[in-house]
Amino acid sequence: MNRYRAVRYLGYALEILVVFILQETPGLIPAVGGARPVVLIPAAVCIAMFEAETPAMVFGLLAGLLADYGAGGVLGFHALLLAAACFAVSLMAANLFQTNFLMALLTCAVTEACMTLLQWLFFFVLYGYAHAGYALTAHYLPIFCYTFALTPLAYYFNRALALQIRSKEE
Amino acid sequence: MKDVFHSTAFKILVAVVAAMFCLMLYTAGAGDSATATALGLITTPMQRVSAIVANNAAAAARTAAQPKEELEAENRRLRQQVEDLNKKLVNYYAYQQENAQLRKFLELKNDNPDFKLVAAAVIGRDPNDLFGQFTLDQGSRAGIALNDPVVTEAGVVGWVSSLSAGYSKVTTFLAPETKISAMDRVSRETGVVGCDIRAADRSLLQLNYLSAGTAVKAGDLIVTSGIGGIYPRNLIIGTVKDVKHSTYDVSLYAEVEPAVDVKAVRDVLVITSFTGQGEALSPAGGKASSSSAGGKP
């Protein structure tokens, strides 16, 4: 592995760790309508858009494990979904579509929507809690919207990181 | 693209998915894992530092929002204070905060000599959790065990639902799985305090299973009854706001305004030992399996 690639991977790993700390620190990211964003999802998906399948999957796995650890419940849920999602995003970015801002918005929206819905299904509906519909509209939807709103930040940050180091690599 | 299913990357993905699925099944059954402990070892110190930084930044932001005259007056007063105490000011604020915390600690301890308490700070709140669950900077190394009650000087906060050596996760009273056996201090009627998502959004608890002729009324103080062995007796839960009819049966329930705002709490005390702890739990189950008393499904 060449030096620049190692630096890039280290950068991604640090980014994920810092994003996790920012996301979990009480009172740091302001709540909007009681919702706080799950920034690890757009960060992992945007990394996947600029990397090959295996590294994309590994960073998805790392982000997912941290999300699971933060949630304090079942370990592996976010890790499994994010690893698979990042693999798929990386594959599609290489073969099906161009990596640009609109595609980043689209892929992040789909990934975040799927993960939010599955989170609601597995950790609210199947737990047998009351008012599942209300929880979806009043809590999970705002979390999705807030997370989605931060997608441009994640995209441009990772684009800058990937392009800066790649230009030196070439 | 066609050969993706034969690629090494895809085989790795299948292996990862299988491994994560096994991990999910294992942690769903066993509750804790080496992976969580390893992640905790890396992230807990970082979360601790970021929580301190965020707290200091919040305090600084509050000061910046004050009017100019107020700030000038405060500035003059503080300059005077700094001059007076200059020689004694080494770690003053840290000691002051510690002193305030220990004073509260002592008050609680004086009122309840049987309590063994561990002071802890909130270092993490997950955005995916809807019921105010948080992470503490103390774990089993400090003597904390599963199901230990978590309180502040104002009243009950919740219980320790998972832990590792250096951190623990607290499920608050807003979570539907938390059920607290409670008593009206005025009428001495008992009930079970619980919550659902709608009540949690209004920061209200429900004292359920009150009889039709209940004497519970607005303004009454609700405390823990001690039944169940999870929470000690007479810890304040909140104040009755209103008494309403249950939608499901003929019983009544009281809306209780909690004494503690669990979504904003920053420092807590974990009661690691008290008289009557675990008394109502199954003899074979021990502390860790006392989920029914704690209310875990």
Short mmCIF file of C-alpha atoms in Angstrom, two decimals:
data_model
loop_
_atom_site.label_atom_id
_atom_site.label_comp_id
_atom_site.label_asym_id
_atom_site.label_seq_id
_atom_site.Cartn_x
_atom_site.Cartn_y
_atom_site.Cartn_z
CA MET A 1 0.00 0.00 0.00
CA ASN A 2 1.48 3.35 -0.96
CA ARG A 3 2.00 6.15 1.52
CA TYR A 4 -0.78 8.44 0.22
CA ARG A 5 -3.37 5.72 0.37
CA ALA A 6 -2.39 4.96 3.96
CA VAL A 7 -2.71 8.66 4.82
CA ARG A 8 -6.14 8.75 3.18
CA TYR A 9 -7.34 5.72 5.13
CA LEU A 10 -5.99 7.14 8.36
CA GLY A 11 -7.81 10.38 7.56
CA TYR A 12 -11.10 8.51 7.06
CA ALA A 13 -10.65 6.53 10.27
CA LEU A 14 -9.98 9.72 12.23
CA GLU A 15 -12.93 11.43 10.54
CA ILE A 16 -15.27 8.63 11.62
CA LEU A 17 -13.95 8.70 15.17
CA VAL A 18 -14.28 12.49 15.42
CA VAL A 19 -17.78 12.43 13.89
CA PHE A 20 -18.79 9.80 16.45
CA ILE A 21 -17.47 11.91 19.34
CA LEU A 22 -19.23 15.04 18.00
CA GLN A 23 -22.47 13.10 17.53
CA GLU A 24 -22.44 11.63 21.03
CA THR A 25 -21.24 14.63 23.05
CA PRO A 26 -24.20 16.02 25.02
CA GLY A 27 -25.17 19.55 23.99
CA LEU A 28 -22.58 19.93 21.21
CA ILE A 29 -24.79 19.53 18.12
CA PRO A 30 -27.97 21.50 18.81
CA ALA A 31 -31.22 19.52 18.76
CA VAL A 32 -33.84 20.68 16.25
CA GLY A 33 -37.37 19.74 17.27
CA GLY A 34 -35.88 17.31 19.77
CA ALA A 35 -33.93 15.49 17.02
CA ARG A 36 -30.17 15.14 16.70
CA PRO A 37 -28.42 13.92 13.55
CA VAL A 38 -26.72 10.55 13.05
CA VAL A 39 -23.78 12.06 11.16
CA LEU A 40 -21.93 8.75 10.93
CA ILE A 41 -24.28 7.58 8.13
CA PRO A 42 -23.61 10.36 5.56
CA ALA A 43 -19.92 10.32 6.51
CA ALA A 44 -19.60 6.58 5.78
CA VAL A 45 -21.70 6.75 2.58
CA CYS A 46 -19.70 9.73 1.23
CA ILE A 47 -16.41 7.95 1.96
CA ALA A 48 -17.77 4.93 0.03
CA MET A 49 -18.41 7.12 -3.02
CA PHE A 50 -14.68 7.83 -3.36
CA GLU A 51 -13.23 4.43 -2.42
CA ALA A 52 -13.11 0.84 -3.75
CA GLU A 53 -15.57 -1.77 -2.41
CA THR A 54 -13.44 -3.35 0.29
CA PRO A 55 -12.15 -0.18 1.99
CA ALA A 56 -15.65 1.35 1.65
CA MET A 57 -17.11 -1.68 3.40
CA VAL A 58 -14.46 -1.53 6.15
CA PHE A 59 -15.18 2.14 6.88
CA GLY A 60 -18.91 1.40 6.82
CA LEU A 61 -18.30 -1.39 9.30
CA LEU A 62 -16.29 0.90 11.59
CA ALA A 63 -18.92 3.65 11.46
CA GLY A 64 -21.68 1.10 12.08
CA LEU A 65 -19.93 -0.49 15.05
CA LEU A 66 -19.47 2.93 16.62
CA ALA A 67 -23.15 3.77 16.00
CA ASP A 68 -24.13 0.48 17.66
CA TYR A 69 -21.83 1.12 20.58
CA GLY A 70 -23.28 4.61 21.05
CA ALA A 71 -26.84 3.31 20.95
CA GLY A 72 -25.96 0.81 23.68
CA GLY A 73 -28.24 -1.90 22.35
CA VAL A 74 -27.65 -4.74 19.92
CA LEU A 75 -24.11 -4.59 18.54
CA GLY A 76 -23.90 -5.33 14.81
CA PHE A 77 -27.16 -3.85 13.52
CA HIS A 78 -25.78 -0.60 12.10
CA ALA A 79 -22.46 -2.32 11.31
CA LEU A 80 -24.15 -4.92 9.10
CA LEU A 81 -26.34 -2.39 7.30
CA LEU A 82 -23.65 0.24 6.79
CA ALA A 83 -21.06 -2.30 5.61
CA ALA A 84 -23.52 -3.63 3.00
CA ALA A 85 -24.71 -0.14 2.03
CA CYS A 86 -21.17 1.23 1.63
CA PHE A 87 -20.17 -1.79 -0.46
CA ALA A 88 -23.16 -1.23 -2.75
CA VAL A 89 -22.60 2.54 -2.98
CA SER A 90 -18.93 2.06 -3.84
CA LEU A 91 -19.78 -0.51 -6.52
CA MET A 92 -22.46 1.72 -8.07
CA ALA A 93 -20.22 4.80 -7.94
CA ALA A 94 -17.59 2.89 -9.90
CA ASN A 95 -19.90 1.29 -12.47
CA LEU A 96 -23.32 2.90 -12.65
CA PHE A 97 -23.25 6.60 -11.96
CA GLN A 98 -20.91 9.56 -11.75
CA THR A 99 -19.79 10.71 -8.35
CA ASN A 100 -21.29 14.17 -8.00
CA PHE A 101 -23.26 16.18 -5.48
CA LEU A 102 -26.71 15.14 -6.71
CA MET A 103 -25.84 11.45 -6.62
CA ALA A 104 -24.39 11.91 -3.14
CA LEU A 105 -27.67 13.46 -1.99
CA LEU A 106 -29.65 10.63 -3.58
CA THR A 107 -27.58 7.75 -2.20
CA CYS A 108 -27.40 9.32 1.27
CA ALA A 109 -31.17 9.92 1.26
CA VAL A 110 -31.90 6.30 0.32
CA THR A 111 -29.38 4.86 2.82
CA GLU A 112 -30.52 7.12 5.66
CA ALA A 113 -34.19 6.45 4.91
CA CYS A 114 -33.63 2.68 4.91
CA MET A 115 -31.61 2.76 8.11
CA THR A 116 -34.09 5.04 9.89
CA LEU A 117 -37.02 2.84 8.88
CA LEU A 118 -35.23 -0.35 9.96
CA GLN A 119 -34.19 1.29 13.22
CA TRP A 120 -37.84 2.21 13.87
CA LEU A 121 -39.02 -1.27 12.91
CA PHE A 122 -36.49 -3.24 14.94
CA PHE A 123 -36.05 -0.97 17.96
CA PHE A 124 -39.51 0.50 18.36
CA VAL A 125 -42.23 -1.53 16.64
CA LEU A 126 -40.79 -4.98 17.45
CA TYR A 127 -40.06 -3.91 21.04
CA GLY A 128 -43.82 -3.49 21.41
CA TYR A 129 -43.74 0.18 22.39
CA ALA A 130 -47.00 2.13 22.08
CA HIS A 131 -47.65 4.88 19.48
CA ALA A 132 -45.30 3.54 16.77
CA GLY A 133 -46.78 5.80 14.06
CA TYR A 134 -46.36 8.85 16.24
CA ALA A 135 -42.73 7.90 17.00
CA LEU A 136 -42.02 7.55 13.27
CA THR A 137 -43.42 10.95 12.33
CA ALA A 138 -42.49 12.91 15.44
CA HIS A 139 -39.02 11.47 16.09
CA TYR A 140 -37.54 9.25 13.37
CA LEU A 141 -38.56 11.55 10.50
CA PRO A 142 -36.92 14.64 12.09
CA ILE A 143 -33.77 12.56 12.76
CA PHE A 144 -33.74 11.55 9.07
CA CYS A 145 -34.27 15.14 7.89
CA TYR A 146 -31.60 16.55 10.19
CA THR A 147 -29.13 13.83 9.17
CA PHE A 148 -29.90 14.42 5.50
CA ALA A 149 -29.39 18.18 5.91
CA LEU A 150 -25.78 17.50 6.92
CA THR A 151 -25.07 15.39 3.81
CA PRO A 152 -23.55 18.29 1.77
CA LEU A 153 -21.05 18.90 4.57
CA ALA A 154 -20.02 15.23 4.63
CA TYR A 155 -19.83 15.08 0.81
CA TYR A 156 -17.68 18.17 0.29
CA PHE A 157 -15.39 17.29 3.18
CA ASN A 158 -14.72 13.77 1.87
CA ARG A 159 -14.46 14.99 -1.71
CA ALA A 160 -11.81 17.50 -0.68
CA LEU A 161 -9.96 14.85 1.34
CA ALA A 162 -10.07 12.28 -1.47
CA LEU A 163 -9.14 14.71 -4.26
CA GLN A 164 -6.37 16.45 -2.34
CA ILE A 165 -4.56 13.23 -1.56
CA ARG A 166 -5.30 11.61 -4.93
CA SER A 167 -3.79 14.58 -6.80
CA LYS A 168 -0.58 14.12 -4.80
CA GLU A 169 -0.73 10.37 -5.41
CA GLU A 170 -0.81 10.90 -9.16
CA MET B 1 -20.20 -5.22 -12.62
CA LYS B 2 -21.32 -8.71 -13.81
CA ASP B 3 -18.49 -10.43 -11.98
CA VAL B 4 -19.22 -8.72 -8.71
CA PHE B 5 -20.55 -11.91 -7.10
CA HIS B 6 -17.28 -13.71 -7.89
CA SER B 7 -15.04 -10.92 -6.63
CA THR B 8 -12.97 -11.16 -3.45
CA ALA B 9 -14.59 -7.97 -2.16
CA PHE B 10 -18.04 -9.57 -2.38
CA LYS B 11 -16.81 -12.65 -0.52
CA ILE B 12 -15.43 -10.38 2.20
CA LEU B 13 -18.80 -8.58 2.34
CA VAL B 14 -20.63 -11.90 2.81
CA ALA B 15 -18.20 -12.85 5.60
CA VAL B 16 -18.65 -9.44 7.29
CA VAL B 17 -22.45 -9.65 7.05
CA ALA B 18 -22.39 -13.16 8.55
CA ALA B 19 -20.04 -12.03 11.33
CA MET B 20 -22.19 -8.98 12.15
CA PHE B 21 -25.33 -11.11 12.16
CA CYS B 22 -23.71 -13.51 14.64
CA LEU B 23 -22.56 -10.54 16.75
CA MET B 24 -26.13 -9.16 16.72
CA LEU B 25 -27.54 -12.49 17.88
CA TYR B 26 -24.85 -12.82 20.54
CA THR B 27 -25.23 -9.29 21.97
CA ALA B 28 -29.04 -9.52 21.84
CA GLY B 29 -28.79 -12.61 24.06
CA ALA B 30 -25.73 -11.95 26.21
CA GLY B 31 -26.14 -8.16 26.51
CA ASP B 32 -22.45 -7.25 26.49
CA SER B 33 -19.50 -8.25 24.36
CA ALA B 34 -15.75 -7.91 24.04
CA THR B 35 -16.31 -5.72 20.97
CA ALA B 36 -18.33 -3.21 23.00
CA THR B 37 -15.69 -3.25 25.71
CA ALA B 38 -12.93 -2.67 23.14
CA LEU B 39 -14.86 0.21 21.53
CA GLY B 40 -15.49 1.63 25.00
CA LEU B 41 -11.78 1.54 25.81
CA ILE B 42 -11.06 3.71 22.76
CA THR B 43 -14.01 6.07 22.83
CA THR B 44 -14.81 6.62 26.54
CA PRO B 45 -11.72 8.80 27.29
CA MET B 46 -12.42 10.84 24.13
CA GLN B 47 -16.10 11.24 25.05
CA ARG B 48 -15.05 12.32 28.56
CA VAL B 49 -12.83 15.09 27.16
CA SER B 50 -15.39 16.24 24.59
CA ALA B 51 -18.11 16.39 27.27
CA ILE B 52 -15.91 18.65 29.43
CA VAL B 53 -15.13 20.88 26.42
CA ALA B 54 -18.82 21.10 25.47
CA ASN B 55 -19.82 21.98 29.06
CA ASN B 56 -17.22 24.76 29.21
CA ALA B 57 -18.32 26.07 25.80
CA ALA B 58 -21.96 26.13 26.93
CA ALA B 59 -20.98 28.12 30.04
CA ALA B 60 -19.01 30.57 27.86
CA ALA B 61 -21.96 30.95 25.46
CA ARG B 62 -24.29 31.77 28.35
CA THR B 63 -21.94 34.57 29.42
CA ALA B 64 -21.73 35.97 25.88
CA ALA B 65 -25.52 36.24 25.68
CA GLN B 66 -25.75 38.58 28.69
CA PRO B 67 -26.41 42.36 28.20
CA LYS B 68 -23.40 44.70 28.01
CA GLU B 69 -24.00 46.52 31.33
CA GLU B 70 -24.44 43.24 33.13
CA LEU B 71 -21.24 41.92 31.59
CA GLU B 72 -19.30 45.06 32.54
CA ALA B 73 -20.50 44.85 36.12
CA GLU B 74 -19.68 41.19 36.24
CA ASN B 75 -16.29 41.84 34.70
CA ARG B 76 -15.44 44.47 37.38
CA ARG B 77 -16.62 42.12 40.10
CA LEU B 78 -14.65 39.23 38.68
CA ARG B 79 -11.47 41.32 38.31
CA GLN B 80 -11.74 42.26 41.96
CA GLN B 81 -12.34 38.66 42.85
CA VAL B 82 -9.37 37.49 40.77
CA GLU B 83 -7.09 39.98 42.49
CA ASP B 84 -8.27 38.95 45.95
CA LEU B 85 -7.98 35.27 45.33
CA ASN B 86 -5.07 35.25 42.94
CA LYS B 87 -2.80 33.30 45.23
CA LYS B 88 -5.43 30.79 46.16
CA LEU B 89 -6.85 30.26 42.75
CA VAL B 90 -4.97 27.15 41.72
CA ASN B 91 -7.67 24.77 40.52
CA TYR B 92 -10.29 26.90 42.29
CA TYR B 93 -13.14 26.23 39.90
CA ALA B 94 -12.44 22.54 39.78
CA TYR B 95 -12.48 22.42 43.57
CA GLN B 96 -15.62 24.53 43.70
CA GLN B 97 -17.47 22.22 41.36
CA GLU B 98 -16.23 19.18 43.21
CA ASN B 99 -17.25 20.78 46.50
CA ALA B 100 -20.77 21.49 45.26
CA GLN B 101 -21.09 17.96 44.01
CA LEU B 102 -19.76 16.47 47.24
CA ARG B 103 -22.11 18.67 49.28
CA LYS B 104 -25.09 17.26 47.40
CA PHE B 105 -23.55 13.84 47.78
CA LEU B 106 -23.24 14.40 51.54
CA GLU B 107 -26.82 15.65 51.89
CA LEU B 108 -28.11 12.53 50.18
CA LYS B 109 -25.76 10.37 52.21
CA ASN B 110 -26.82 12.04 55.50
CA ASP B 111 -30.47 11.48 54.68
CA ASN B 112 -29.78 7.87 53.73
CA PRO B 113 -26.83 6.46 55.69
CA ASP B 114 -27.27 3.03 54.13
CA PHE B 115 -26.50 4.33 50.60
CA LYS B 116 -23.20 3.66 48.90
CA LEU B 117 -22.86 6.28 46.17
CA VAL B 118 -20.65 6.72 43.13
CA ALA B 119 -20.56 10.17 41.48
CA ALA B 120 -20.50 10.08 37.66
CA ALA B 121 -20.68 12.51 34.76
CA VAL B 122 -22.75 12.17 31.58
CA ILE B 123 -20.32 11.82 28.66
CA GLY B 124 -22.56 10.60 25.84
CA ARG B 125 -26.10 10.87 24.50
CA ASP B 126 -27.04 8.92 21.39
CA PRO B 127 -29.15 10.70 18.75
CA ASN B 128 -30.93 7.45 17.90
CA ASP B 129 -32.38 7.07 21.38
CA LEU B 130 -35.78 8.66 21.94
CA PHE B 131 -35.97 8.27 25.70
CA GLY B 132 -32.93 10.17 26.95
CA GLN B 133 -30.58 7.20 27.48
CA PHE B 134 -27.04 8.36 28.29
CA THR B 135 -23.50 7.10 28.95
CA LEU B 136 -21.68 7.65 32.25
CA ASP B 137 -17.92 7.94 32.72
CA GLN B 138 -17.90 5.29 35.47
CA GLY B 139 -18.39 1.55 35.15
CA SER B 140 -17.91 -1.71 37.02
CA ARG B 141 -14.38 -0.64 38.05
CA ALA B 142 -16.01 2.03 40.26
CA GLY B 143 -18.33 -0.56 41.82
CA ILE B 144 -21.36 0.01 39.59
CA ALA B 145 -23.46 -3.05 38.72
CA LEU B 146 -26.37 -3.75 36.37
CA ASN B 147 -29.75 -2.39 37.53
CA ASP B 148 -28.19 0.04 40.05
CA PRO B 149 -30.48 3.06 40.51
CA VAL B 150 -29.24 6.41 39.18
CA VAL B 151 -30.30 9.61 40.94
CA THR B 152 -29.46 13.28 41.39
CA GLU B 153 -29.96 15.27 44.57
CA ALA B 154 -33.40 16.22 43.15
CA GLY B 155 -34.66 12.67 42.59
CA VAL B 156 -34.68 9.50 40.50
CA VAL B 157 -33.17 9.49 36.99
CA GLY B 158 -33.16 5.83 35.91
CA TRP B 159 -31.15 2.63 36.17
CA VAL B 160 -27.94 1.12 34.82
CA SER B 161 -28.95 -1.02 31.85
CA SER B 162 -25.53 -2.04 30.54
CA LEU B 163 -21.98 -1.53 31.65
CA SER B 164 -18.34 -2.20 31.07
CA ALA B 165 -15.24 -1.58 33.19
CA GLY B 166 -14.95 2.10 32.33
CA TYR B 167 -18.43 3.23 31.32
CA SER B 168 -22.10 2.46 31.90
CA LYS B 169 -25.33 3.14 30.03
CA VAL B 170 -28.34 4.51 31.88
CA THR B 171 -31.93 3.90 30.82
CA THR B 172 -34.04 6.78 32.13
CA PHE B 173 -37.54 6.74 33.58
CA LEU B 174 -38.83 8.03 30.23
CA ALA B 175 -38.13 4.64 28.57
CA PRO B 176 -41.21 2.38 28.33
CA GLU B 177 -39.26 -0.54 29.84
CA THR B 178 -38.70 1.37 33.08
CA LYS B 179 -41.38 0.68 35.67
CA ILE B 180 -40.97 2.14 39.15
CA SER B 181 -43.04 1.07 42.11
CA ALA B 182 -44.19 4.38 43.57
CA MET B 183 -46.20 5.89 46.40
CA ASP B 184 -48.08 9.14 46.96
CA ARG B 185 -46.41 10.65 50.01
CA VAL B 186 -49.62 12.43 51.07
CA SER B 187 -52.30 9.74 50.64
CA ARG B 188 -49.82 6.79 50.77
CA GLU B 189 -51.54 5.18 47.78
CA THR B 190 -49.27 3.05 45.62
CA GLY B 191 -49.01 2.59 41.87
CA VAL B 192 -46.52 1.96 39.10
CA VAL B 193 -44.79 4.85 37.39
CA GLY B 194 -44.22 4.33 33.66
CA CYS B 195 -44.03 6.29 30.45
CA ASP B 196 -44.65 6.09 26.71
CA ILE B 197 -43.36 8.13 23.79
CA ARG B 198 -46.19 10.69 23.88
CA ALA B 199 -45.84 11.28 27.62
CA ALA B 200 -42.03 11.40 27.26
CA ASP B 201 -42.36 14.16 24.66
CA ARG B 202 -44.33 16.22 27.17
CA SER B 203 -41.76 15.32 29.88
CA LEU B 204 -44.47 13.67 31.95
CA LEU B 205 -44.67 10.31 33.70
CA GLN B 206 -47.77 8.29 34.49
CA LEU B 207 -48.61 6.86 37.91
CA ASN B 208 -50.80 3.94 36.79
CA TYR B 209 -53.26 1.54 38.45
CA LEU B 210 -54.92 4.01 40.82
CA SER B 211 -58.34 2.89 42.12
CA ALA B 212 -61.57 4.65 41.12
CA GLY B 213 -61.86 6.38 44.50
CA THR B 214 -58.26 7.53 44.57
CA ALA B 215 -57.22 10.31 46.92
CA VAL B 216 -54.22 11.25 44.77
CA LYS B 217 -54.51 14.88 43.68
CA ALA B 218 -52.56 17.57 41.89
CA GLY B 219 -49.58 18.81 43.86
CA ASP B 220 -48.94 15.53 45.72
CA LEU B 221 -45.35 14.35 45.90
CA ILE B 222 -44.64 10.94 44.34
CA VAL B 223 -41.76 8.92 45.78
CA THR B 224 -40.39 5.42 45.27
CA SER B 225 -42.02 2.79 47.47
CA GLY B 226 -38.97 0.50 47.64
CA ILE B 227 -40.99 -2.52 46.51
CA GLY B 228 -39.08 -4.50 43.89
CA GLY B 229 -35.63 -4.06 45.35
CA ILE B 230 -34.35 -1.89 42.49
CA TYR B 231 -34.95 1.58 43.93
CA PRO B 232 -34.63 2.51 47.62
CA ARG B 233 -37.66 3.93 49.46
CA ASN B 234 -38.58 7.61 49.46
CA LEU B 235 -36.59 8.85 46.49
CA ILE B 236 -38.49 11.71 44.86
CA ILE B 237 -39.92 10.94 41.42
CA GLY B 238 -42.02 14.06 40.85
CA THR B 239 -45.20 15.99 41.56
CA VAL B 240 -48.72 15.08 40.45
CA LYS B 241 -49.98 17.43 37.75
CA ASP B 242 -53.37 15.91 37.02
CA VAL B 243 -55.45 12.77 37.59
CA LYS B 244 -57.11 11.21 34.52
CA HIS B 245 -59.13 8.16 33.47
CA SER B 246 -57.26 5.32 31.80
CA THR B 247 -58.21 4.67 28.17
CA TYR B 248 -57.92 0.91 28.60
CA ASP B 249 -59.80 0.12 31.86
CA VAL B 250 -61.75 1.66 34.75
CA SER B 251 -58.65 2.63 36.71
CA LEU B 252 -57.24 6.12 36.95
CA TYR B 253 -53.74 7.38 36.37
CA ALA B 254 -51.92 10.48 37.52
CA GLU B 255 -49.73 12.60 35.30
CA VAL B 256 -46.51 13.23 37.19
CA GLU B 257 -44.10 16.05 36.47
CA PRO B 258 -40.63 14.57 37.09
CA ALA B 259 -38.31 16.27 39.58
CA VAL B 260 -35.34 15.78 37.25
CA ASP B 261 -35.01 16.80 33.61
CA VAL B 262 -33.26 13.64 32.39
CA LYS B 263 -32.59 15.07 28.92
CA ALA B 264 -30.44 17.86 30.40
CA VAL B 265 -28.83 16.18 33.41
CA ARG B 266 -24.99 16.30 33.45
CA ASP B 267 -23.90 14.89 36.82
CA VAL B 268 -25.54 11.97 38.60
CA LEU B 269 -25.05 9.63 41.52
CA VAL B 270 -25.27 5.86 41.18
CA ILE B 271 -26.50 4.04 44.29
CA THR B 272 -24.41 0.89 44.36
CA SER B 273 -25.77 -0.43 47.64
CA PHE B 274 -28.74 0.26 49.94
CA THR B 275 -30.82 -1.53 52.51
CA GLY B 276 -33.30 -3.84 50.82
CA GLN B 277 -31.49 -3.92 47.48
CA GLY B 278 -32.51 -6.90 45.38
CA GLU B 279 -34.83 -8.26 48.07
CA ALA B 280 -37.76 -8.89 45.77
CA LEU B 281 -35.63 -10.43 43.04
CA SER B 282 -35.54 -14.13 42.30
CA PRO B 283 -32.99 -15.92 44.52
CA ALA B 284 -31.41 -17.74 41.57
CA GLY B 285 -31.34 -14.71 39.30
CA GLY B 286 -29.16 -12.40 41.35
CA LYS B 287 -28.67 -8.77 40.49
CA ALA B 288 -27.91 -9.04 36.80
CA SER B 289 -31.07 -10.99 36.02
CA SER B 290 -33.38 -8.74 37.99
CA SER B 291 -34.83 -7.30 34.85
CA SER B 292 -38.46 -7.74 35.78
CA ALA B 293 -38.03 -5.58 38.86
CA GLY B 294 -36.20 -2.99 36.81
CA GLY B 295 -38.89 -3.29 34.23
CA LYS B 296 -36.79 -4.50 31.32
CA PRO B 297 -38.96 -6.56 28.94
#
